[in-house]
XYZ file of C-alpha atoms in Angstrom:
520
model
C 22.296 -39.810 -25.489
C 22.376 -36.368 -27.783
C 25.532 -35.755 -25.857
C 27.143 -38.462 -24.813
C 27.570 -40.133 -28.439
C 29.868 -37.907 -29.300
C 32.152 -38.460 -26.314
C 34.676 -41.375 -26.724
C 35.426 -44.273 -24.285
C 39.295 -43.007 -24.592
C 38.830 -39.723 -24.150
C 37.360 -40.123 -20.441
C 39.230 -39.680 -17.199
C 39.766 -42.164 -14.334
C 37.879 -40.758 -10.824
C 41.103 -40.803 -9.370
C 42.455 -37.847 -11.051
C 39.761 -35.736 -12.801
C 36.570 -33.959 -11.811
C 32.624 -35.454 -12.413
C 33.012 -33.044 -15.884
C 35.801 -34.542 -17.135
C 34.808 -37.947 -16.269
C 31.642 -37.668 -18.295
C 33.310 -35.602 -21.388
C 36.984 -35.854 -21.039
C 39.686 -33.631 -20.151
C 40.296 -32.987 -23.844
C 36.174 -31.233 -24.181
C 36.590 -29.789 -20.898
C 38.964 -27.156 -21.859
C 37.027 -26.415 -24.715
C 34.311 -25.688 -22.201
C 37.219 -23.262 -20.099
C 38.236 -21.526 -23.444
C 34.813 -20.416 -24.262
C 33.780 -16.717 -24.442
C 29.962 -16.915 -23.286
C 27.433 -14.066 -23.203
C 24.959 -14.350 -20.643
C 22.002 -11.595 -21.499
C 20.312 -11.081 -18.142
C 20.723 -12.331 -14.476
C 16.803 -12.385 -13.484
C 14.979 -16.084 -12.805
C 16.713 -17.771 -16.205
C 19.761 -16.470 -15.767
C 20.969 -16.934 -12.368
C 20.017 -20.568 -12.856
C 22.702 -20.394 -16.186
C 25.328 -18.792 -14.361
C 25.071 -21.458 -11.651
C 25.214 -24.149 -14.225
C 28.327 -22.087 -16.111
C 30.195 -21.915 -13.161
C 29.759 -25.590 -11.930
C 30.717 -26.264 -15.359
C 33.969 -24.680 -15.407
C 32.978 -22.449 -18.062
C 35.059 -19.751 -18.777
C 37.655 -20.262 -16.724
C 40.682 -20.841 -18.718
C 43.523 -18.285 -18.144
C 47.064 -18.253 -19.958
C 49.077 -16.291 -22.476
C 47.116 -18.169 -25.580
C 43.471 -18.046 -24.948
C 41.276 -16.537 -22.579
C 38.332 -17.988 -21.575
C 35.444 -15.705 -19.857
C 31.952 -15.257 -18.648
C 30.468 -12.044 -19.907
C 27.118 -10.887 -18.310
C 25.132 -7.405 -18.670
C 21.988 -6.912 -16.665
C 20.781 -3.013 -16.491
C 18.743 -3.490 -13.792
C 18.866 -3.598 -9.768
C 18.029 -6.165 -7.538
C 14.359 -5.890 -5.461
C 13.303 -7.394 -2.439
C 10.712 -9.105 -4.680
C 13.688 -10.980 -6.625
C 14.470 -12.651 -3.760
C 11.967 -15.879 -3.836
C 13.143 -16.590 -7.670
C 16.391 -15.249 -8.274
C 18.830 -17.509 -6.349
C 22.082 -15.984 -6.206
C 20.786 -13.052 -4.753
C 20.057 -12.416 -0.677
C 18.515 -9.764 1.788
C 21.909 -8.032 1.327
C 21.844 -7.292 -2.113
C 19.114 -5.671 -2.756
C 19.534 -2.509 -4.223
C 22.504 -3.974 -6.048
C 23.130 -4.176 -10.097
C 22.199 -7.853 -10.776
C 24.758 -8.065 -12.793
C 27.659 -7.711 -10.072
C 25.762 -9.525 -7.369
C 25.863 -12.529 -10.003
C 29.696 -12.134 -10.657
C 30.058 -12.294 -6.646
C 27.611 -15.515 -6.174
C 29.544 -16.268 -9.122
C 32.556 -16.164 -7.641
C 31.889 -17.901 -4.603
C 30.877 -21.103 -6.438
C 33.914 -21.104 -8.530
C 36.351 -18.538 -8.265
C 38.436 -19.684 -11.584
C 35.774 -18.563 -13.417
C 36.581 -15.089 -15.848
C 33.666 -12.798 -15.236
C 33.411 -9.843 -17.368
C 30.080 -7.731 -16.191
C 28.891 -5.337 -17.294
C 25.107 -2.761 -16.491
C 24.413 -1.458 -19.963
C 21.828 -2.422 -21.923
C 22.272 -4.299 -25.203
C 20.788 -2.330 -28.030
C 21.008 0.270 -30.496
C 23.262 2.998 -29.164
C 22.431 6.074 -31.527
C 25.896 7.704 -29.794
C 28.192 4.894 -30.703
C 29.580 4.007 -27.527
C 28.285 0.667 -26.227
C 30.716 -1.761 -24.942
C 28.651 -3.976 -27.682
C 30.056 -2.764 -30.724
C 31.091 -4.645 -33.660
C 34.245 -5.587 -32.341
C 32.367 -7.144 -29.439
C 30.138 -9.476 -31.806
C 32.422 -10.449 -34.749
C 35.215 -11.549 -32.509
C 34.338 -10.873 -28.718
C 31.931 -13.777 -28.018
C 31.577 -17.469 -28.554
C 28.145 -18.371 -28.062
C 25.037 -16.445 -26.650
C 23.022 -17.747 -24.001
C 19.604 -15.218 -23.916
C 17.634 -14.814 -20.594
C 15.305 -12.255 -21.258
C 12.269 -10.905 -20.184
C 10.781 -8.720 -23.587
C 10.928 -9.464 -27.113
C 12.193 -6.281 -28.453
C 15.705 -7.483 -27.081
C 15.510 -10.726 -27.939
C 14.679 -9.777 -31.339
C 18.147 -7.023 -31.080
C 20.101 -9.833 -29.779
C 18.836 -12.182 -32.591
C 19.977 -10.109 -35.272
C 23.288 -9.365 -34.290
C 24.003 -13.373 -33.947
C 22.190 -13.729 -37.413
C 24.857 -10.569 -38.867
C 27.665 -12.289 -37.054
C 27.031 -15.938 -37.120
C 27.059 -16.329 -33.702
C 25.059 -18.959 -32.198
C 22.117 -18.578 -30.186
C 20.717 -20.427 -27.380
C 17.018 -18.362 -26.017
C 15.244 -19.278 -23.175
C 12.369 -18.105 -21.557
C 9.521 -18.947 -19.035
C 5.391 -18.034 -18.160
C 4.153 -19.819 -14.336
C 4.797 -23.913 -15.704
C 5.307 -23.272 -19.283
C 9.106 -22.680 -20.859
C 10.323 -23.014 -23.672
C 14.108 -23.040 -25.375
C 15.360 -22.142 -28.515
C 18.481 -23.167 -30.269
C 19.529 -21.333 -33.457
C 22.673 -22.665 -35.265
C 24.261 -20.365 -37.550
C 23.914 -20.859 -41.328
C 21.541 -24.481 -40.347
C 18.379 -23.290 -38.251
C 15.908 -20.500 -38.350
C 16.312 -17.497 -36.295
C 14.348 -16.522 -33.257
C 12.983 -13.343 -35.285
C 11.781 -15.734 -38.261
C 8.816 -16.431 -36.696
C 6.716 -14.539 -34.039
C 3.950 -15.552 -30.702
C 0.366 -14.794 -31.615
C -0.585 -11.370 -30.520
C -1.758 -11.336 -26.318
C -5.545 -11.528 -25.932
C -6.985 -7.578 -24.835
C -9.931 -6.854 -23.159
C -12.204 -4.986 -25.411
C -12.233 -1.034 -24.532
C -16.394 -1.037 -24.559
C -15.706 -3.601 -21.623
C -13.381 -2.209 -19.912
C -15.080 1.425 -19.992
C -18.582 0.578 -19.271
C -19.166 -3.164 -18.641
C -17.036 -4.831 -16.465
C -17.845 -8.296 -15.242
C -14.140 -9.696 -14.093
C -11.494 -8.289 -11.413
C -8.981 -8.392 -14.399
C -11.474 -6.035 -16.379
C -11.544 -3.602 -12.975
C -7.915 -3.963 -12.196
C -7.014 -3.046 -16.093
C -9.221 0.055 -15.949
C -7.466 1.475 -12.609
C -4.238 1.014 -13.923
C -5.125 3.391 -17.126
C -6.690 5.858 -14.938
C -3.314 5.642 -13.139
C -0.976 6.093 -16.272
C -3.666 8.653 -17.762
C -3.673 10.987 -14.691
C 0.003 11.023 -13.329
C 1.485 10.034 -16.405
C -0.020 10.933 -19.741
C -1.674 14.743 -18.058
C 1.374 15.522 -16.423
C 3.538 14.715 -19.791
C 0.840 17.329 -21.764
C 1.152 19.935 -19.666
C 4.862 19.726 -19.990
C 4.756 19.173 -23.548
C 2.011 22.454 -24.278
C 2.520 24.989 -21.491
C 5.523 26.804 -23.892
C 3.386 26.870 -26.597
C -0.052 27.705 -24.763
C 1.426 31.138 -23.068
C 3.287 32.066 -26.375
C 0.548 31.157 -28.618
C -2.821 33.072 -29.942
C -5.829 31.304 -28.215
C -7.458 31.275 -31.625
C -4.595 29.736 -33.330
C -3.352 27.340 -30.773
C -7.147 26.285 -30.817
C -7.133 25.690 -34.453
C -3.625 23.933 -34.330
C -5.545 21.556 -31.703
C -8.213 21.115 -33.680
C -6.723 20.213 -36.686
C -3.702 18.148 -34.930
C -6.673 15.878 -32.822
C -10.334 16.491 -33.788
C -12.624 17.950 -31.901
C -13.782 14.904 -29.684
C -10.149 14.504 -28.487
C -9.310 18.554 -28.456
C -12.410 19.173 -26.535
C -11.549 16.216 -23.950
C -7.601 17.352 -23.676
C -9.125 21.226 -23.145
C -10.964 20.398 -20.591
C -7.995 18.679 -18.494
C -5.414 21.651 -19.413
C -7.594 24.125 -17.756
C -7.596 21.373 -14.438
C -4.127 20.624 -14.549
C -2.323 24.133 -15.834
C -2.262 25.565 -11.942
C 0.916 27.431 -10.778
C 1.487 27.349 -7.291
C 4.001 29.759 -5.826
C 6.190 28.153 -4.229
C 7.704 31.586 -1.930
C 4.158 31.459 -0.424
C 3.811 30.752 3.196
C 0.677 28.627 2.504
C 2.316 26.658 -0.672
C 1.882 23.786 1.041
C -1.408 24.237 2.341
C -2.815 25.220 -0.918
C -1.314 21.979 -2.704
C -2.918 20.067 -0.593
C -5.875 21.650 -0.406
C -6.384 21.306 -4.084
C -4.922 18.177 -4.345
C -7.958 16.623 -2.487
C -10.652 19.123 -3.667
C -9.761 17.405 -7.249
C -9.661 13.979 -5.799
C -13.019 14.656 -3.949
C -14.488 15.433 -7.513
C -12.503 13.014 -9.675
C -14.249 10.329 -7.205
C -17.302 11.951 -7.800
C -17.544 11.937 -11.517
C -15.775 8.102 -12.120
C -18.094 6.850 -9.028
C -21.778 8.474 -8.968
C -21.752 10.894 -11.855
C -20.520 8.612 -14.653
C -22.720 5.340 -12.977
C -26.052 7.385 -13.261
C -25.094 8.747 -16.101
C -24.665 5.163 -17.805
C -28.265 3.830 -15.891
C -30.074 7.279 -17.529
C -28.426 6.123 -21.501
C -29.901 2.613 -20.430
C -32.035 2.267 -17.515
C -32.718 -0.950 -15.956
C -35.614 -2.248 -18.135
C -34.313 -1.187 -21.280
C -33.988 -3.543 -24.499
C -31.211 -3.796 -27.149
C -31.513 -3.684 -30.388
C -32.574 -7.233 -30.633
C -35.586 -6.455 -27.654
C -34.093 -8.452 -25.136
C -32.775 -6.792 -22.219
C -30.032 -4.274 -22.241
C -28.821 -5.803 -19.037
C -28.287 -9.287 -19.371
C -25.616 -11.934 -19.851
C -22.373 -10.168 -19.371
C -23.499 -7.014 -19.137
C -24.171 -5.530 -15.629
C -26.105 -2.611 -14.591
C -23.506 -0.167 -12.000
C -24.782 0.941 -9.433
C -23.984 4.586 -8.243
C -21.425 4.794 -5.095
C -21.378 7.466 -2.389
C -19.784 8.476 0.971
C -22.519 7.527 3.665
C -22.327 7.587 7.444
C -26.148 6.892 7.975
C -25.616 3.453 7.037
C -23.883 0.934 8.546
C -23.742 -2.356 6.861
C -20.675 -4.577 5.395
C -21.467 -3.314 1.687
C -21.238 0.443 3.026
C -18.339 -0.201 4.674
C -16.168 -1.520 2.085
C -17.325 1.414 -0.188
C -16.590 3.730 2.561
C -13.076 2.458 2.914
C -12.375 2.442 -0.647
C -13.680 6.102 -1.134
C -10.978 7.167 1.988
C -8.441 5.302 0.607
C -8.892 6.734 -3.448
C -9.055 9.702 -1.756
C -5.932 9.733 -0.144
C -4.129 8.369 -2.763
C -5.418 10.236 -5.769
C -4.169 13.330 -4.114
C -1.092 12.175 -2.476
C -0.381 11.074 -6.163
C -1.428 14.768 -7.671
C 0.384 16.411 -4.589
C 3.412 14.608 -5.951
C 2.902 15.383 -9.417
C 3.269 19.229 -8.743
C 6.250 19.180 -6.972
C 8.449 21.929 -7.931
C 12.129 20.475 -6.811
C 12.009 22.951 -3.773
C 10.329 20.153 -1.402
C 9.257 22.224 0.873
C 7.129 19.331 2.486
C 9.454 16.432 1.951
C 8.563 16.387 5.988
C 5.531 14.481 5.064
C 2.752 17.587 6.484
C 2.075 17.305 2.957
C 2.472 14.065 0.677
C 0.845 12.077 3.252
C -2.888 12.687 3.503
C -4.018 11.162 6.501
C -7.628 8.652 6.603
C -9.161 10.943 9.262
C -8.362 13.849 6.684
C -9.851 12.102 3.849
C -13.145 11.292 5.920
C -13.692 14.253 6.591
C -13.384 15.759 3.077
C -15.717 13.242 2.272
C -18.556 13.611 5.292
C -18.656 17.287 4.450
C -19.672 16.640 0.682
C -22.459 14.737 1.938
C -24.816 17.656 2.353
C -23.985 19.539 -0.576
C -25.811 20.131 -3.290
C -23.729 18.937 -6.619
C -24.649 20.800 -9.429
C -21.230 19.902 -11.672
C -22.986 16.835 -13.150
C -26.229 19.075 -13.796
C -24.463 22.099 -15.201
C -24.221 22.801 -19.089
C -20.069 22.818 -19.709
C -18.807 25.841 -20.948
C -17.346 25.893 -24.411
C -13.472 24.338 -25.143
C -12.421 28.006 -25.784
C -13.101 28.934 -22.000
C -11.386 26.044 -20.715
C -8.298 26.905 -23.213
C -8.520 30.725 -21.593
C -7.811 29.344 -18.210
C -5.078 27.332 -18.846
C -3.673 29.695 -20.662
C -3.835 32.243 -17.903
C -1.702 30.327 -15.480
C 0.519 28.765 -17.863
C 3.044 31.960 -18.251
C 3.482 31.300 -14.459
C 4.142 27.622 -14.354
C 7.634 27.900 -15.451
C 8.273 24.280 -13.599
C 8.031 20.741 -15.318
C 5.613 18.661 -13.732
C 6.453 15.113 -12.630
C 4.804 12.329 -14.820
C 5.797 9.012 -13.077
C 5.249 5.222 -13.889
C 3.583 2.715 -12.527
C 6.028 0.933 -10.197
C 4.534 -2.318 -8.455
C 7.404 -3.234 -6.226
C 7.466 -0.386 -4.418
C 4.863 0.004 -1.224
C 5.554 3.277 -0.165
C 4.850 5.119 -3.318
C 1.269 4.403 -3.177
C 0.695 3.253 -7.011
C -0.399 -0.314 -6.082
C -3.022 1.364 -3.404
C -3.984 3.894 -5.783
C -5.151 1.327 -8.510
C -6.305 -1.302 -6.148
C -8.856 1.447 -4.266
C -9.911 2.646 -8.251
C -10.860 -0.829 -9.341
C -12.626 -2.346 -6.104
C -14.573 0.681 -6.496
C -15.631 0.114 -9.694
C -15.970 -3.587 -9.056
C -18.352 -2.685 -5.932
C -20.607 -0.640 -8.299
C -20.826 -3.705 -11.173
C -21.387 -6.149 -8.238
C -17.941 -7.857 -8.698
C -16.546 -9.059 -5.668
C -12.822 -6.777 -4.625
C -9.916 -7.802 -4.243
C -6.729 -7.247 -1.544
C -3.348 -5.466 -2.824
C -1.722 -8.271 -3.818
C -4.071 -9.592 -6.406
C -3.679 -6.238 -7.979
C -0.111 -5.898 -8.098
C -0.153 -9.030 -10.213
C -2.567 -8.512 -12.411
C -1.867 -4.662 -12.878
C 1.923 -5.547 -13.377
C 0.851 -8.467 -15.231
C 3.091 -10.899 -12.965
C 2.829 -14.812 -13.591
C 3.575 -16.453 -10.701
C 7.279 -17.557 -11.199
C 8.271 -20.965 -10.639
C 11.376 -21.496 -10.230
C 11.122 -26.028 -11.047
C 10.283 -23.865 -14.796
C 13.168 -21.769 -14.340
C 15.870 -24.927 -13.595
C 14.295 -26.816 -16.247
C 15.012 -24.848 -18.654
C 18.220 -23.579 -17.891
C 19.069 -27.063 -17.890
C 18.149 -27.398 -21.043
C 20.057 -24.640 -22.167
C 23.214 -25.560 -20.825
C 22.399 -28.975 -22.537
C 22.155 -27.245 -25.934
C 25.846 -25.479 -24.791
C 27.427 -28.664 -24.278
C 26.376 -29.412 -28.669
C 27.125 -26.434 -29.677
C 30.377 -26.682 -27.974
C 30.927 -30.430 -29.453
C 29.498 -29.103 -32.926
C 26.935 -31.704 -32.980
C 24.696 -32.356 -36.450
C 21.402 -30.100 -36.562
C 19.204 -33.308 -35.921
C 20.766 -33.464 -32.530
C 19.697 -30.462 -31.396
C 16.441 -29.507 -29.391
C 13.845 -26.816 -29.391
C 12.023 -27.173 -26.366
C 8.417 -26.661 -25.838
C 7.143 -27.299 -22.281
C 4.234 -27.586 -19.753
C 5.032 -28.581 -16.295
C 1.193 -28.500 -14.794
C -0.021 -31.015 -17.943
C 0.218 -34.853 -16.105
């Protein structure tokens, strides 16, 4: 009724000679609809459904000497198998392709009068002046906005340049059955920057380091481990290798000291000396001794997050110790580990699934450092290498049983000592090493294993039931299941708020809207 009031009974078509659009709205508001110069800011879930409504709306699709009607689209990013399920103008044959032209194709093929102007940059502060965004672009290069993106740092970019330009807004967005659209009308409604979402709940860090009692709390710790050791370790060496070689010991120390404290400086002193090692890579055996490394470290890295730091927590509080109130220490949310180890000897379920996870962190963890130490000479991209194998990691593991592990026993040696030895191979490491992100789409690169074998592990020990790959891709890439009923709804919507913008309804006409498909 929003709409419609503002269409007159004169100004509609007979069915004889115009389409269902024109019908409903007149050929007179139809070619407002082809003269319009729309942004569309993203072609994921939202805004494939848009474009699909755009283009079975004629929008943009007016062509002669006097105006020019288009559809202009930017989406930075490629399409993923993943995509597939809720981003409908996509198929098998696209992936790999900018979303942004596989949408002007599907585009295309629905309605091939529609003027599609694409573009895979993205919209944002360009400190070198050359975005196709530029002033020109938003004082006189586009109509209306229609947003259909995933982060708020964007939306809040894309806000302000419609506030600076009085362009109008229309923002959409979606989380598993909720969605919600926002129309801002220049000059008459607030912006989508005047007001701001409560911040996301965290888990607490004391739970996450040292008393886990949910998958999510297990799954969130695995994923820092991954960004701390292939990320974050990686990104220091890089960052103090130059300085470390060039440097006094005694005043890089002091520079530490005073730059991070001595908690901190002590901690990141400790992992220069295990990550600062130079392999040469005109050795014969270079990719022997990578390896070999590679899943020495991972053989003690297991040690120390899986037995080590467990017995080290039931020592601080063993089992029948009290709080500070006098009840016990172990109660209520808080569960006492228990320490995890390699064993052949025994052969139940419970054994098993720790014995699994060990081979697979294993193989992983150093796949992931093997990886990380890669010079650029890839002298085994052949795979003798990056892929460490189960029956390899089993038997790292079955010949640790026996021996004697006095790391955990040993008094460390002082910060300075740990500083000498990184600085003695750091004149040699002349290479960057490679600091990568956690990607969850891909399978082959082993991130998704890596974390998943890290937190069942730790689950095991708190006596929290693990879980398969897939429940740790989503929470670890913090996925909401899409739905794509959300997704039509409120593109709908959107479109719906178009159509009054476009027919410069009253303020009290227009909607925000707020919904929740799984209430009844």
């Amino acid at each position: 009724d929003e709409v419609l009031t503002r269409v007159k009974k004169s100004n509609l078509e007979s069915t004889e000679e115009s389409s269902g659009m024109a019908y409903i709205f007149g050929k007179k508001f139809v070619k407002k609809f082809a003269s319009k110069k729309i942004f569309v800011v993203g072609s994921g879930a939202i805004g494939c459904e848009i474009l699909k409504n755009l283009a079975a709306m004629d929008v943009g699709t007016m062509k002669n000497k006097k105006k020019m009607g288009e559809v202009i689209l930017t989406d930075m990013d490629t399409i993923e198998k993943s995509n597939l399920s809720r981003q409908l103008l996509f198929r098998d044959g696209d992936v790999g392709k900018f979303k942004s032209v596989a949408a002007q194709e599907a585009m295309k093929r629905m309605n091939s009068k529609v003027n599609m102007n694409v573009h895979t940059s993205k919209v944002g502060d360009d400190p070198m002046g050359q975005s196709v965004f530029d002033d020109s672009f938003w004082s006189s290069g586009v109509d209306i906005v229609l947003n259909a993106l995933d982060n708020v740092e964007a939306r809040l970019f894309i806000d302000s340049q419609c506030v600076a330009n009085k362009k109008a807004l229309i923002d959409a967005g979606t989380l598993g059955a909720k969605g919600n659209v926002q129309v801002v009308v220049p000059k008459k409604s607030e912006s989508y920057g005047s007001s701001a979402d409560p911040p996301e709940p965290t888990i607490p860090v004391c739970t996450l380091k040292n008393f886990p009692y949910e998958i999510s709390h297990t799954i969130q710790w695995g994923r820092d481990l991954f960004d701390g050791l292939y990320n974050r370790r990686p990104s220091q060496i890089n960052e103090q290798k130059e300085s470390l070689s060039t440097m006094e010991l005694s005043n890089f120390a002091r520079e530490l000291l005073a730059k991070v404290g001595e908690d901190v400086a002590t901690e990141m002193a400790e992992e220069l000396a295990e990550d600062m090692i130079f392999f040469d890579p005109d050795d014969d055996e270079y990719a022997s001794q990578i390896k070999s490394a590679a899943l020495n470290w991972a053989l003690d890295l297991a040690t120390k997050l899986y037995d080590d730091a467990m017995s080290n927590l039931l020592k601080k509080h063993p089992l029948n110790s009290l709080d500070d109130d006098e009840k016990p220490f172990w109660s209520g949310a808080r569960r006492a580990p228990t320490p995890l180890r390699y064993r052949e000897d025994i052969t139940s379920p419970e054994q098993e699934i720790i014995n699994e996870n060990l081979t697979d962190f294993i193989r992983y963890a150093a796949r992931l450092r093997i990886e990380a130490y890669d010079s650029g000479n890839r002298r085994y991209e052949d795979g003798l290498v990056t892929t460490v194998s189960t029956d390899e990691a089993q038997e790292l593991l079955s010949s640790s049983i026996e021996l004697k592990r006095q790391s955990s026993k040993a008094k460390k040696p002082p910060a300075i000592n740990w500083l000498k030895e990184a600085k003695d191979e750091s004149s040699s490491l002349k290479h960057d090493l490679n600091a990568v992100s956690f990607e969850k789409d891909d399978d082959s690169n082993g991130h998704v294993a890596f974390v998943t074998a890290a937190s069942n592990l730790r689950a095991i020990a708190y006596g929290i039931t693990p879980v398969d790959q897939m429940e740790t891709r989503k929470v670890a890439g913090k996925i909401v299941p899409a739905m794509i009923t959300t997704t039509a709804f409120v593109s709908a919507l959107s479109c719906i708020e178009f159509v009054k913008l476009t027919q410069k309804a009253d303020l009290n006409l227009h909607r925000n809207a707020f919904i929740n498909l799984a209430l009844p």
